């Protein structure tokens, strides 16, 4: 298990490699990020950004999108996959934001989790990116890197990974750490193969150290 000192070192190394840590989804308002995150399930952020450009141009306000109806939304978001369920959630979510939250995206975890289609990953992204709160977004990249770095062992449960990281990460760095995991996971620490020879974390990573030992 990693210590807080280990986590701080890893955070600093990632900050040096990726100075700019930000969400790769395109949005102007909090409700747009919620919609984008729902569409990102089993879909690339690049594809989501293409689809939401059309969706938000057609329905530029929360009220307009809430009034569109699931069928109209599905016609646009279908390229993201799972169009019917995603459109149903977006229609219900936007309606709930208006009816129960005065058109504002709530900050509390329990309120965010009440919204259709919103799980802990989405809620944490909103809390971190919109409200600037400490948040761990345990997506596939974060989970993969947490295992390879030794924060957890053979664990794919996002809630368990989130809890493990919350214990050791500096709270003020947790949200950006997860964004950097996405960047590093796409470029270097990929699912198919960890390219340890090009990794800024090689010397402090469990997988990377094994590679070094083999070479020596």
Coordinates of N, CA and C in Angstrom, one line a residue:
X1 N 0.8 -1.2 0.0 CA 0.0 0.0 0.0 C 0.9 1.3 0.0
X2 N 0.5 2.2 -0.8 CA 1.2 3.5 -0.8 C 1.0 4.4 0.4
X3 N 2.0 5.2 0.7 CA 1.9 6.1 1.8 C 1.5 7.5 1.2
X4 N 1.2 8.5 2.1 CA 0.9 9.8 1.6 C 2.2 10.4 1.0
X5 N 3.4 10.1 1.5 CA 4.6 10.6 0.9 C 4.8 10.1 -0.5
X6 N 4.5 8.8 -0.7 CA 4.5 8.2 -2.1 C 3.6 8.9 -3.0
X7 N 2.4 9.1 -2.5 CA 1.4 9.8 -3.3 C 1.8 11.2 -3.7
X8 N 2.4 11.9 -2.8 CA 2.8 13.3 -3.1 C 3.9 13.2 -4.2
X9 N 4.8 12.3 -4.1 CA 5.9 12.2 -5.1 C 5.3 11.9 -6.5
X10 N 4.3 11.0 -6.5 CA 3.7 10.6 -7.8 C 2.9 11.8 -8.4
X11 N 2.2 12.5 -7.5 CA 1.5 13.7 -8.0 C 2.4 14.7 -8.6
X12 N 3.6 15.0 -7.9 CA 4.5 15.9 -8.5 C 5.1 15.5 -9.8
X13 N 5.4 14.2 -9.9 CA 6.0 13.7 -11.2 C 5.0 13.9 -12.3
X14 N 3.7 13.6 -12.1 CA 2.7 13.8 -13.1 C 2.5 15.3 -13.4
X15 N 2.6 16.1 -12.4 CA 2.4 17.6 -12.7 C 3.5 18.1 -13.6
X16 N 4.7 17.6 -13.4 CA 5.8 18.0 -14.3 C 5.6 17.5 -15.7
X17 N 5.1 16.3 -15.9 CA 4.9 15.7 -17.2 C 3.6 16.3 -17.9
X18 N 2.6 16.7 -17.1 CA 1.4 17.2 -17.6 C 1.0 18.5 -16.8
X19 N 1.6 19.6 -17.1 CA 1.3 20.8 -16.4 C -0.1 21.2 -16.4
X20 N -0.8 21.0 -17.6 CA -2.2 21.4 -17.7 C -3.1 20.2 -17.5
X21 N -3.8 20.2 -16.4 CA -4.8 19.2 -16.1 C -6.2 19.7 -16.2
X22 N -6.9 19.2 -17.2 CA -8.3 19.7 -17.3 C -9.1 18.6 -18.0
X23 N -10.4 18.7 -17.8 CA -11.3 17.7 -18.4 C -11.3 17.9 -19.9
X24 N -11.3 16.7 -20.6 CA -11.3 16.7 -22.1 C -12.7 16.9 -22.7
X25 N -13.7 16.9 -21.9 CA -15.0 17.1 -22.4 C -15.3 18.6 -22.5
X26 N -15.9 19.0 -23.6 CA -16.2 20.4 -23.9 C -17.5 20.9 -23.3
X27 N -17.5 21.9 -22.5 CA -18.8 22.4 -21.9 C -18.6 23.9 -21.5
X28 N -19.8 24.6 -21.4 CA -19.8 25.9 -20.9 C -20.5 26.1 -19.5
X29 N -21.4 25.2 -19.3 CA -22.1 25.2 -18.0 C -22.1 23.9 -17.3
X30 N -22.4 23.9 -16.0 CA -22.4 22.7 -15.2 C -23.4 21.6 -15.8
X31 N -24.5 22.0 -16.2 CA -25.5 21.0 -16.7 C -25.0 20.4 -18.0
X32 N -24.2 21.1 -18.8 CA -23.7 20.6 -20.0 C -22.6 19.5 -19.7
X33 N -21.8 19.7 -18.6 CA -20.9 18.7 -18.2 C -21.6 17.4 -17.8
X34 N -22.7 17.6 -17.0 CA -23.4 16.4 -16.6 C -23.9 15.6 -17.8
X35 N -24.4 16.3 -18.8 CA -24.9 15.6 -20.0 C -23.7 15.0 -20.7
X36 N -22.6 15.6 -20.9 CA -21.5 15.1 -21.5 C -20.9 13.8 -20.8
X37 N -20.9 13.9 -19.5 CA -20.4 12.7 -18.8 C -21.3 11.5 -19.0
X38 N -22.6 11.8 -19.0 CA -23.5 10.6 -19.2 C -23.3 10.1 -20.6
X39 N -23.0 10.9 -21.6 CA -22.8 10.4 -23.0 C -21.5 9.7 -23.1
X40 N -20.5 10.0 -22.2 CA -19.2 9.4 -22.3 C -19.1 7.9 -21.9
X41 N -20.1 7.4 -21.3 CA -20.1 6.0 -21.0 C -19.9 5.1 -22.2
X42 N -18.9 4.3 -22.2 CA -18.5 3.4 -23.4 C -18.4 4.2 -24.7
X43 N -17.9 5.4 -24.6 CA -17.7 6.3 -25.8 C -16.5 7.2 -25.5
X44 N -15.8 7.5 -26.6 CA -14.7 8.4 -26.4 C -15.1 9.9 -26.2
X45 N -14.3 10.6 -25.4 CA -14.6 12.0 -25.2 C -14.6 12.8 -26.5
X46 N -13.7 12.4 -27.5 CA -13.7 13.1 -28.8 C -15.0 13.0 -29.5
X47 N -15.6 11.8 -29.5 CA -16.9 11.6 -30.1 C -18.0 12.3 -29.3
X48 N -17.9 12.3 -28.0 CA -18.9 13.0 -27.2 C -18.9 14.5 -27.6
X49 N -17.7 15.1 -27.7 CA -17.6 16.5 -28.0 C -18.2 16.9 -29.4
X50 N -18.1 16.0 -30.3 CA -18.7 16.2 -31.6 C -20.2 16.2 -31.5
X51 N -20.7 15.2 -30.8 CA -22.2 15.1 -30.6 C -22.8 16.2 -29.8
X52 N -22.1 16.6 -28.7 CA -22.7 17.7 -27.9 C -22.6 19.0 -28.6
X53 N -21.7 19.2 -29.5 CA -21.6 20.5 -30.2 C -23.0 20.7 -31.0
X54 N -23.5 19.6 -31.5 CA -24.8 19.6 -32.2 C -25.9 19.7 -31.2
X55 N -25.8 18.9 -30.2 CA -26.9 18.9 -29.2 C -27.1 20.3 -28.5
X56 N -26.0 20.9 -28.1 CA -26.1 22.1 -27.4 C -26.4 23.3 -28.3
X57 N -26.1 23.2 -29.6 CA -26.4 24.2 -30.5 C -28.0 24.1 -30.8
X58 N -28.5 22.9 -30.8 CA -29.9 22.8 -31.0 C -30.7 23.1 -29.8
X59 N -30.2 22.8 -28.6 CA -30.8 23.1 -27.3 C -29.9 23.8 -26.4
X60 N -29.7 25.1 -26.6 CA -28.7 25.9 -25.9 C -28.9 26.1 -24.4
X61 N -30.1 25.9 -23.9 CA -30.4 26.1 -22.5 C -30.8 24.8 -21.8
X62 N -30.7 24.8 -20.5 CA -31.2 23.6 -19.8 C -32.7 23.4 -20.0
X63 N -33.4 24.5 -20.0 CA -34.9 24.5 -20.2 C -35.2 23.9 -21.6
X64 N -34.5 24.3 -22.6 CA -34.7 23.8 -24.0 C -34.5 22.3 -24.1
X65 N -33.4 21.9 -23.5 CA -33.1 20.5 -23.6 C -34.1 19.6 -22.8
X66 N -34.5 20.1 -21.6 CA -35.5 19.4 -20.8 C -36.8 19.3 -21.6
X67 N -37.1 20.3 -22.4 CA -38.4 20.2 -23.1 C -38.3 19.5 -24.4
X68 N -37.1 19.0 -24.8 CA -37.0 18.4 -26.1 C -37.6 17.0 -26.2
X69 N -37.5 16.3 -25.1 CA -38.1 14.9 -25.0 C -37.0 13.9 -25.4
X70 N -37.1 12.7 -24.9 CA -36.1 11.6 -25.1 C -35.9 11.3 -26.5
X71 N -37.0 11.2 -27.3 CA -36.8 10.8 -28.7 C -36.0 11.8 -29.5
X72 N -36.2 13.1 -29.3 CA -35.5 14.1 -30.0 C -34.0 14.1 -29.6
X73 N -33.8 13.9 -28.3 CA -32.4 13.8 -27.8 C -31.7 12.6 -28.4
X74 N -32.4 11.4 -28.4 CA -31.8 10.2 -28.9 C -31.4 10.3 -30.4
X75 N -32.1 11.1 -31.2 CA -31.8 11.2 -32.6 C -30.4 11.9 -32.8
X76 N -30.0 12.7 -31.8 CA -28.7 13.4 -31.9 C -27.6 12.6 -31.2
X77 N -27.9 12.0 -30.1 CA -26.9 11.4 -29.3 C -26.6 9.9 -29.7
X78 N -27.4 9.4 -30.6 CA -27.2 8.0 -31.0 C -25.8 7.6 -31.3
X79 N -25.0 8.4 -32.0 CA -23.6 8.0 -32.3 C -22.7 7.7 -31.1
X80 N -23.2 8.1 -29.9 CA -22.4 7.8 -28.7 C -22.6 6.4 -28.2
X81 N -23.6 5.7 -28.8 CA -23.9 4.4 -28.3 C -24.9 4.4 -27.2
X82 N -25.7 3.4 -27.0 CA -26.7 3.3 -25.9 C -27.6 4.5 -26.0
X83 N -27.9 4.9 -27.2 CA -28.7 6.1 -27.4 C -30.0 6.2 -26.6
X84 N -30.7 5.1 -26.6 CA -32.0 5.2 -26.0 C -31.9 5.4 -24.4
X85 N -31.1 4.6 -23.8 CA -30.9 4.8 -22.3 C -30.3 6.1 -21.9
X86 N -29.3 6.6 -22.7 CA -28.7 7.8 -22.4 C -29.7 9.0 -22.6
X87 N -30.4 8.9 -23.7 CA -31.4 10.0 -24.0 C -32.5 10.0 -22.9
X88 N -32.9 8.8 -22.5 CA -33.9 8.8 -21.4 C -33.4 9.4 -20.1
X89 N -32.1 9.1 -19.8 CA -31.5 9.7 -18.5 C -31.4 11.2 -18.7
X90 N -30.9 11.6 -19.8 CA -30.7 13.1 -20.0 C -32.0 13.8 -19.9
X91 N -33.0 13.3 -20.5 CA -34.4 13.9 -20.5 C -34.8 14.0 -19.0
X92 N -34.7 12.9 -18.3 CA -35.2 12.9 -16.9 C -34.3 13.7 -16.0
X93 N -33.0 13.7 -16.2 CA -32.1 14.5 -15.4 C -32.3 16.0 -15.5
X94 N -32.4 16.4 -16.8 CA -32.6 17.9 -17.0 C -34.0 18.3 -16.4
X95 N -35.0 17.5 -16.5 CA -36.3 17.8 -15.9 C -36.2 17.9 -14.4
X96 N -35.4 17.0 -13.8 CA -35.3 17.0 -12.3 C -34.5 18.3 -11.9
X97 N -33.5 18.6 -12.6 CA -32.7 19.8 -12.3 C -33.6 21.1 -12.2
X98 N -34.6 21.1 -13.2 CA -35.5 22.3 -13.2 C -36.5 22.2 -12.1
X99 N -37.2 21.0 -12.0 CA -38.3 20.8 -11.0 C -37.9 20.8 -9.6
X100 N -36.7 20.2 -9.3 CA -36.3 20.0 -7.9 C -35.1 20.9 -7.4
X101 N -34.3 21.4 -8.4 CA -33.1 22.1 -8.0 C -33.1 23.5 -8.6
X102 N -34.2 24.0 -9.0 CA -34.3 25.4 -9.5 C -33.4 25.7 -10.7
X103 N -33.1 24.6 -11.5 CA -32.3 24.8 -12.7 C -30.8 24.9 -12.4
X104 N -30.4 24.6 -11.1 CA -29.0 24.6 -10.8 C -28.5 23.2 -10.5
X105 N -27.3 22.9 -10.9 CA -26.7 21.6 -10.6 C -26.3 21.6 -9.1
X106 N -26.7 20.6 -8.4 CA -26.4 20.6 -6.9 C -25.0 20.2 -6.6
X107 N -24.5 20.6 -5.5 CA -23.1 20.3 -5.1 C -23.0 19.1 -4.2
X108 N -24.0 18.8 -3.4 CA -23.9 17.7 -2.5 C -23.9 16.3 -3.2
X109 N -23.0 15.4 -2.8 CA -23.0 14.1 -3.4 C -24.3 13.4 -3.4
X110 N -25.0 13.4 -2.3 CA -26.3 12.7 -2.2 C -27.3 13.3 -3.2
X111 N -27.3 14.6 -3.5 CA -28.2 15.2 -4.5 C -27.8 14.8 -5.9
X112 N -26.5 14.9 -6.2 CA -26.0 14.5 -7.5 C -26.4 13.0 -7.8
X113 N -26.3 12.2 -6.8 CA -26.6 10.7 -7.1 C -28.1 10.5 -7.3
X114 N -28.9 11.4 -6.9 CA -30.3 11.3 -7.2 C -30.7 11.5 -8.6
X115 N -29.8 12.2 -9.4 CA -30.1 12.5 -10.8 C -30.0 11.2 -11.6
X116 N -30.9 11.0 -12.5 CA -30.9 9.8 -13.4 C -29.6 9.8 -14.2
X117 N -28.9 8.6 -14.2 CA -27.7 8.4 -15.0 C -26.5 8.9 -14.3
X118 N -26.5 9.4 -13.1 CA -25.4 10.0 -12.4 C -24.9 9.0 -11.4
X119 N -23.6 8.5 -11.5 CA -23.0 7.7 -10.5 C -21.9 8.5 -9.8
X120 N -21.2 7.8 -9.0 CA -20.1 8.4 -8.2 C -19.0 9.1 -9.1
X121 N -18.7 8.4 -10.2 CA -17.7 9.0 -11.1 C -18.1 10.3 -11.6
X122 N -19.4 10.4 -12.1 CA -19.9 11.6 -12.7 C -20.0 12.7 -11.6
X123 N -20.5 12.2 -10.4 CA -20.7 13.2 -9.3 C -19.4 13.8 -8.9
X124 N -18.4 13.0 -8.8 CA -17.1 13.5 -8.3 C -16.5 14.4 -9.4
X125 N -16.7 14.1 -10.6 CA -16.2 15.1 -11.7 C -16.9 16.4 -11.5
X126 N -18.2 16.4 -11.3 CA -18.9 17.7 -11.1 C -18.4 18.4 -9.9
X127 N -18.2 17.7 -8.8 CA -17.8 18.3 -7.5 C -16.4 18.9 -7.7
X128 N -15.5 18.2 -8.4 CA -14.2 18.7 -8.6 C -14.0 19.8 -9.6
X129 N -14.6 19.6 -10.8 CA -14.4 20.6 -11.9 C -15.3 21.8 -11.7
X130 N -16.5 21.6 -11.2 CA -17.5 22.7 -11.1 C -17.3 23.5 -9.8
X131 N -17.2 22.7 -8.7 CA -17.3 23.3 -7.4 C -15.9 23.4 -6.7
X132 N -14.9 22.9 -7.4 CA -13.5 23.0 -6.8 C -13.3 22.2 -5.6
X133 N -14.1 21.2 -5.4 CA -14.0 20.3 -4.1 C -13.0 19.2 -4.4
X134 N -12.4 18.7 -3.3 CA -11.6 17.5 -3.5 C -12.4 16.3 -4.0
X135 N -11.9 15.7 -5.0 CA -12.8 14.6 -5.6 C -11.9 13.6 -6.4
X136 N -12.2 12.3 -6.3 CA -11.4 11.3 -7.0 C -12.4 10.7 -8.0
X137 N -12.1 10.9 -9.3 CA -12.9 10.3 -10.4 C -12.2 9.0 -10.8
X138 N -12.8 7.9 -10.3 CA -12.2 6.6 -10.5 C -12.7 6.0 -11.9
X139 N -12.2 6.6 -13.0 CA -12.6 6.0 -14.3 C -11.6 4.9 -14.6
X140 N -11.7 4.4 -15.8 CA -10.9 3.2 -16.2 C -9.4 3.5 -16.2
X141 N -9.0 4.7 -16.6 CA -7.5 5.1 -16.5 C -7.0 5.2 -15.1
X142 N -7.8 5.8 -14.2 CA -7.5 6.0 -12.8 C -7.4 4.6 -12.1
X143 N -8.3 3.7 -12.4 CA -8.3 2.4 -11.8 C -7.1 1.6 -12.3
X144 N -6.8 1.6 -13.6 CA -5.6 0.9 -14.1 C -4.3 1.4 -13.5
X145 N -4.2 2.7 -13.4 CA -2.9 3.3 -12.9 C -2.8 3.1 -11.4
X146 N -4.0 3.1 -10.7 CA -3.9 2.8 -9.2 C -3.4 1.4 -8.9
X147 N -3.8 0.5 -9.8 CA -3.3 -0.9 -9.6 C -1.8 -1.0 -10.0
X148 N -1.4 -0.4 -11.1 CA 0.0 -0.5 -11.5 C 0.9 0.2 -10.6
X149 N 0.4 1.3 -10.0 CA 1.3 2.1 -9.1 C 1.3 1.5 -7.7
X150 N 0.4 0.6 -7.4 CA 0.4 0.0 -6.1 C -0.5 0.7 -5.1
X151 N -1.4 1.6 -5.5 CA -2.4 2.1 -4.5 C -3.4 1.1 -4.1
X152 N -3.7 0.2 -5.0 CA -4.5 -1.0 -4.7 C -3.9 -2.2 -5.4
X153 N -4.4 -3.4 -5.1 CA -3.9 -4.6 -5.7 C -5.0 -5.4 -6.3
X154 N -5.0 -5.7 -7.6 CA -6.0 -6.5 -8.3 C -7.4 -6.0 -7.9
X155 N -7.6 -4.7 -8.0 CA -8.9 -4.2 -7.6 C -9.5 -3.3 -8.8
X156 N -10.7 -3.7 -9.2 CA -11.3 -3.0 -10.3 C -12.6 -2.3 -9.8
X157 N -12.9 -2.4 -8.5 CA -14.1 -1.7 -8.0 C -13.8 -0.2 -7.8
X158 N -14.6 0.6 -8.6 CA -14.3 2.0 -8.6 C -14.4 2.7 -7.2
X159 N -15.4 2.2 -6.4 CA -15.6 2.8 -5.1 C -14.4 2.5 -4.2
X160 N -13.9 1.2 -4.2 CA -12.7 0.8 -3.4 C -11.5 1.6 -3.9
X161 N -11.3 1.8 -5.2 CA -10.2 2.5 -5.7 C -10.3 4.0 -5.2
X162 N -11.5 4.6 -5.3 CA -11.7 5.9 -4.9 C -11.3 6.1 -3.4
X163 N -11.8 5.2 -2.6 CA -11.5 5.3 -1.1 C -10.0 5.1 -0.8
X164 N -9.3 4.2 -1.6 CA -7.9 4.0 -1.3 C -7.1 5.3 -1.7
X165 N -7.5 6.0 -2.8 CA -6.8 7.2 -3.2 C -7.1 8.4 -2.3
X166 N -8.4 8.4 -1.8 CA -8.7 9.5 -0.9 C -7.9 9.5 0.3
X167 N -7.5 8.3 0.8 CA -6.7 8.2 2.0 C -5.3 8.8 1.9
X168 N -4.7 8.8 0.7 CA -3.3 9.1 0.5 C -3.1 10.4 -0.3
X169 N -4.0 10.7 -1.2 CA -3.7 11.9 -2.1 C -3.9 13.2 -1.3
X170 N -3.1 14.2 -1.6 CA -3.4 15.5 -1.1 C -4.8 16.0 -1.6
X171 N -5.7 16.3 -0.7 CA -7.1 16.6 -1.2 C -7.1 17.7 -2.3
X172 N -6.3 18.7 -2.2 CA -6.3 19.8 -3.1 C -5.8 19.3 -4.5
X173 N -5.1 18.2 -4.6 CA -4.5 17.7 -5.8 C -5.3 16.5 -6.4
X174 N -6.3 16.0 -5.7 CA -7.0 14.8 -6.1 C -7.7 14.9 -7.4
X175 N -8.4 16.0 -7.7 CA -9.1 16.1 -8.9 C -8.2 16.2 -10.1
X176 N -7.2 17.0 -10.0 CA -6.2 17.2 -11.1 C -5.4 15.9 -11.3
X177 N -5.1 15.2 -10.2 CA -4.4 13.9 -10.3 C -5.2 13.0 -11.3
X178 N -6.5 12.9 -11.1 CA -7.3 12.0 -11.9 C -7.3 12.5 -13.4
X179 N -7.4 13.8 -13.6 CA -7.3 14.3 -15.0 C -5.9 13.9 -15.6
X180 N -4.9 13.9 -14.8 CA -3.5 13.6 -15.3 C -3.4 12.0 -15.6
X181 N -4.2 11.3 -14.8 CA -4.2 9.8 -15.0 C -4.8 9.5 -16.4
X182 N -5.8 10.3 -16.8 CA -6.5 10.2 -18.1 C -5.4 10.5 -19.2
X183 N -4.7 11.6 -19.0 CA -3.7 12.0 -20.0 C -2.6 10.9 -20.1
X184 N -2.1 10.5 -19.0 CA -1.0 9.5 -18.9 C -1.5 8.1 -19.4
X185 N -2.7 7.8 -19.0 CA -3.3 6.5 -19.4 C -3.5 6.4 -20.9
X186 N -3.8 7.5 -21.5 CA -4.0 7.4 -23.0 C -2.7 7.4 -23.7
X187 N -1.7 8.1 -23.2 CA -0.4 8.3 -23.9 C 0.6 7.3 -23.6
X188 N 0.7 6.8 -22.4 CA 1.8 6.0 -21.9 C 1.3 4.7 -21.2
X189 N 0.6 4.9 -20.2 CA 0.1 3.7 -19.4 C -1.2 3.2 -19.9
X190 N -1.1 2.7 -21.2 CA -2.3 2.2 -21.9 C -2.8 0.9 -21.4
X191 N -4.0 0.6 -21.7 CA -4.6 -0.7 -21.2 C -4.0 -1.9 -21.9
X192 N -3.6 -1.7 -23.1 CA -3.0 -2.9 -23.8 C -1.6 -3.1 -23.4
X193 N -0.8 -2.1 -23.2 CA 0.6 -2.3 -22.7 C 1.1 -1.0 -22.1
X194 N 1.7 -1.2 -20.9 CA 2.3 -0.1 -20.2 C 3.7 0.2 -20.9
X195 N 3.9 1.4 -21.5 CA 5.1 1.7 -22.1 C 6.1 2.3 -21.1
X196 N 6.6 1.4 -20.2 CA 7.4 1.9 -19.1 C 8.6 2.6 -19.5
X197 N 9.2 2.3 -20.6 CA 10.4 3.0 -21.1 C 10.2 4.5 -21.3
X198 N 9.0 4.9 -21.5 CA 8.7 6.3 -21.7 C 7.9 6.9 -20.5
X199 N 7.9 6.3 -19.4 CA 7.1 6.7 -18.3 C 7.8 7.6 -17.3
X200 N 7.2 8.7 -16.9 CA 7.7 9.6 -15.9 C 7.7 9.0 -14.5
X201 N 6.9 7.9 -14.4 CA 6.7 7.3 -13.1 C 7.4 6.0 -12.9
X202 N 8.2 5.7 -13.9 CA 8.9 4.4 -14.0 C 9.6 4.0 -12.7
X203 N 10.3 4.9 -12.1 CA 11.1 4.6 -10.9 C 10.3 4.3 -9.7
X204 N 9.1 4.9 -9.7 CA 8.3 4.7 -8.5 C 7.0 3.8 -8.7
X205 N 6.9 3.2 -9.8 CA 5.8 2.4 -10.2 C 6.1 0.9 -10.0
X206 N 5.2 0.2 -9.5 CA 5.4 -1.2 -9.2 C 5.7 -2.0 -10.6
X207 N 4.9 -1.7 -11.6 CA 5.2 -2.3 -12.9 C 6.5 -1.8 -13.5
X208 N 6.8 -0.5 -13.4 CA 8.0 0.1 -13.9 C 9.2 -0.5 -13.3
X209 N 9.2 -0.7 -12.0 CA 10.4 -1.2 -11.2 C 10.7 -2.6 -11.7
X210 N 9.6 -3.4 -12.0 CA 9.9 -4.8 -12.5 C 10.6 -4.7 -13.8
X211 N 10.2 -3.8 -14.7 CA 10.9 -3.6 -16.0 C 12.3 -3.3 -15.8
X212 N 12.6 -2.4 -14.9 CA 14.0 -2.0 -14.6 C 14.8 -3.2 -14.1
X213 N 14.3 -3.9 -13.2 CA 14.9 -5.1 -12.7 C 15.3 -6.1 -13.8
X214 N 14.4 -6.3 -14.7 CA 14.6 -7.2 -15.8 C 15.8 -6.8 -16.7
X215 N 15.8 -5.4 -16.9 CA 16.9 -4.9 -17.7 C 18.3 -5.0 -17.1
X216 N 18.3 -4.9 -15.8 CA 19.6 -5.0 -15.1 C 19.9 -6.4 -14.7

